[in-house]
């Protein structure tokens, strides 16, 4: 139904006076890819005269960029929509316009069902169709309700504007850059292959151009994003196929760029070149998010992760040999169908063996339509709760140990934004920790040498190092 929409050429000017001064409020749920997408939607709407607001009360358009990964995430969207419906009624009573849009993974998974469940919704766009949002909004103004979740025949990136020069006084020092989307892995618990579609890699030139634009806007640290970022593959100059490692070597040549990161990786796609990049590129930060989900081979098999626990541990050892200061982060699921006490203990054992600087852990959430939903022996909620508490206690202990081991160390700190107290800034350590230090606002974007002096609950404190 949506292929007939004309794609208008992107114009350079902030045109369309009829829309001038309209405000959009965007609420982002879920992963960093949604954060990136929200930024791109904001850029696209910016070209139509919209400015972004942090206050929903001021908004003419509210966009929920949604996540479908666990049941709770999807439920949140409907309760938010209920509140927005009430706001819309009030606005309409005042004769004011109020448009409600749903984007992201719930939009993709549920499509028209959203407008059936919540008729106040005016527009639904998926992760592959949000570049058509300006056209969809025009149709909404003509009284239509638009559901546009058909996978686009065109490449959305070709139709999105480059991020404009920031108007803010405080420059944005770090940025996400999506290089790969979708997933072909089909882990049996996961909705991503259904909401984001199959794996697609963006071409090298497109990525380099976007990176250069961001750097010219003042960005110093880039995080390359993908649901399976290390499955990124594309033709490099000369026709040779590049993997993510090669791409990182290329991006490292961009003048002015100081730091590179990437997320999220699958253990099966950590190839030699990528591991070598960790050895060779100082600007590739020594921090790796490498989810394993479980430490039990039986459960890993049922999850279709396609590797054994011992292979994961051996991989980590190889990476640590190449880059001894690397810190590890991971994702874990407890209570996958059929998980016994012994399986769970194997996960605890793996965590003890690896030692994580940071981690995310979740109770298994049944997702209709995934193979996991049909498996026998679902685990009781109380058992999941108890296992999650034990796992999180261990992970938190490791996280604290890692932070405490940093005290006394001299590190490079990328200064990002004002801190809580005047005269303080917050920076990022190479290991992604937030660090508070006395510094001037004019230093935002600088990398300074500091010594870590103490740890706080979620951040570290530092002072300028002598050297
Ligand atoms: N592509 C990444 C993960 C993307 S989803 C990878 O393969 O590692 C982010 C995390 O959400 C997953 O790593 C997993 O730990 C968690 N997750 C995904 N589906 C889930 C489910 N049905 N229940 C609970 N946690 C889930
Ligand atoms: Fe989901 Fe597995 Fe794909 Fe990660 S690799 S997005 S967990 S299906
Ligand atoms: Fe959620 Fe979609 Fe990301 S389901 S985790 S927003 S890819």
PDB file of N, CA and C and ligand atoms in Angstrom, residues 29-31 34 66-69 105 191-192 195-196 227, ligand 3:
ATOM      1  N   UNK A  29      12.758   3.943  23.075  1.00  0.00           N
ATOM      2  CA  UNK A  29      12.866   2.737  23.891  1.00  0.00           C
ATOM      3  C   UNK A  29      13.900   1.824  23.231  1.00  0.00           C
ATOM      4  N   UNK A  30      14.404   0.837  24.011  1.00  0.00           N
ATOM      5  CA  UNK A  30      15.202  -0.222  23.388  1.00  0.00           C
ATOM      6  C   UNK A  30      16.675   0.104  23.232  1.00  0.00           C
ATOM      7  N   UNK A  31      17.260  -0.396  22.140  1.00  0.00           N
ATOM      8  CA  UNK A  31      18.721  -0.432  22.017  1.00  0.00           C
ATOM      9  C   UNK A  31      19.284   0.821  21.344  1.00  0.00           C
ATOM     10  N   UNK A  34      17.934   2.057  18.035  1.00  0.00           N
ATOM     11  CA  UNK A  34      16.766   2.935  18.097  1.00  0.00           C
ATOM     12  C   UNK A  34      17.186   4.370  18.416  1.00  0.00           C
ATOM     13  N   UNK A  66       9.852   2.446  19.350  1.00  0.00           N
ATOM     14  CA  UNK A  66       9.557   1.366  20.288  1.00  0.00           C
ATOM     15  C   UNK A  66      10.460   0.138  20.169  1.00  0.00           C
ATOM     16  N   UNK A  67      10.403  -0.682  21.226  1.00  0.00           N
ATOM     17  CA  UNK A  67      11.209  -1.910  21.316  1.00  0.00           C
ATOM     18  C   UNK A  67      10.299  -3.096  21.601  1.00  0.00           C
ATOM     19  N   UNK A  68      10.588  -4.222  20.980  1.00  0.00           N
ATOM     20  CA  UNK A  68       9.720  -5.398  21.074  1.00  0.00           C
ATOM     21  C   UNK A  68      10.436  -6.572  21.729  1.00  0.00           C
ATOM     22  N   UNK A  69      11.630  -6.316  22.272  1.00  0.00           N
ATOM     23  CA  UNK A  69      12.514  -7.427  22.634  1.00  0.00           C
ATOM     24  C   UNK A  69      11.959  -8.303  23.750  1.00  0.00           C
ATOM     25  N   UNK A 105      10.416  -1.184  16.546  1.00  0.00           N
ATOM     26  CA  UNK A 105      10.211  -2.632  16.403  1.00  0.00           C
ATOM     27  C   UNK A 105       8.803  -3.098  16.728  1.00  0.00           C
ATOM     28  N   UNK A 191      13.174 -11.778  18.845  1.00  0.00           N
ATOM     29  CA  UNK A 191      12.282 -11.214  17.819  1.00  0.00           C
ATOM     30  C   UNK A 191      13.017 -10.418  16.735  1.00  0.00           C
ATOM     31  N   UNK A 192      14.284 -10.089  16.982  1.00  0.00           N
ATOM     32  CA  UNK A 192      14.970  -9.154  16.073  1.00  0.00           C
ATOM     33  C   UNK A 192      14.945  -9.579  14.598  1.00  0.00           C
ATOM     34  N   UNK A 195      11.618  -8.363  13.437  1.00  0.00           N
ATOM     35  CA  UNK A 195      11.301  -6.924  13.453  1.00  0.00           C
ATOM     36  C   UNK A 195      12.257  -6.120  12.586  1.00  0.00           C
ATOM     37  N   UNK A 196      13.493  -6.582  12.468  1.00  0.00           N
ATOM     38  CA  UNK A 196      14.490  -5.805  11.726  1.00  0.00           C
ATOM     39  C   UNK A 196      14.853  -6.446  10.397  1.00  0.00           C
ATOM     40  N   UNK A 227      22.785  -4.884  14.748  1.00  0.00           N
ATOM     41  CA  UNK A 227      22.269  -5.969  15.589  1.00  0.00           C
ATOM     42  C   UNK A 227      23.316  -7.068  15.674  1.00  0.00           C
TER      43      UNK A 227
HETATM   44 FE1  LIG B   3      14.421  -3.591  20.808  1.00  0.00          FE
HETATM   45 FE2  LIG B   3      14.315  -3.514  18.227  1.00  0.00          FE
HETATM   46 FE3  LIG B   3      16.539  -2.869  19.472  1.00  0.00          FE
HETATM   47  S1  LIG B   3      13.375  -5.023  19.489  1.00  0.00           S
HETATM   48  S2  LIG B   3      16.471  -4.120  21.285  1.00  0.00           S
HETATM   49  S3  LIG B   3      14.646  -1.791  19.581  1.00  0.00           S
HETATM   50  S4  LIG B   3      16.367  -3.952  17.551  1.00  0.00           S
END
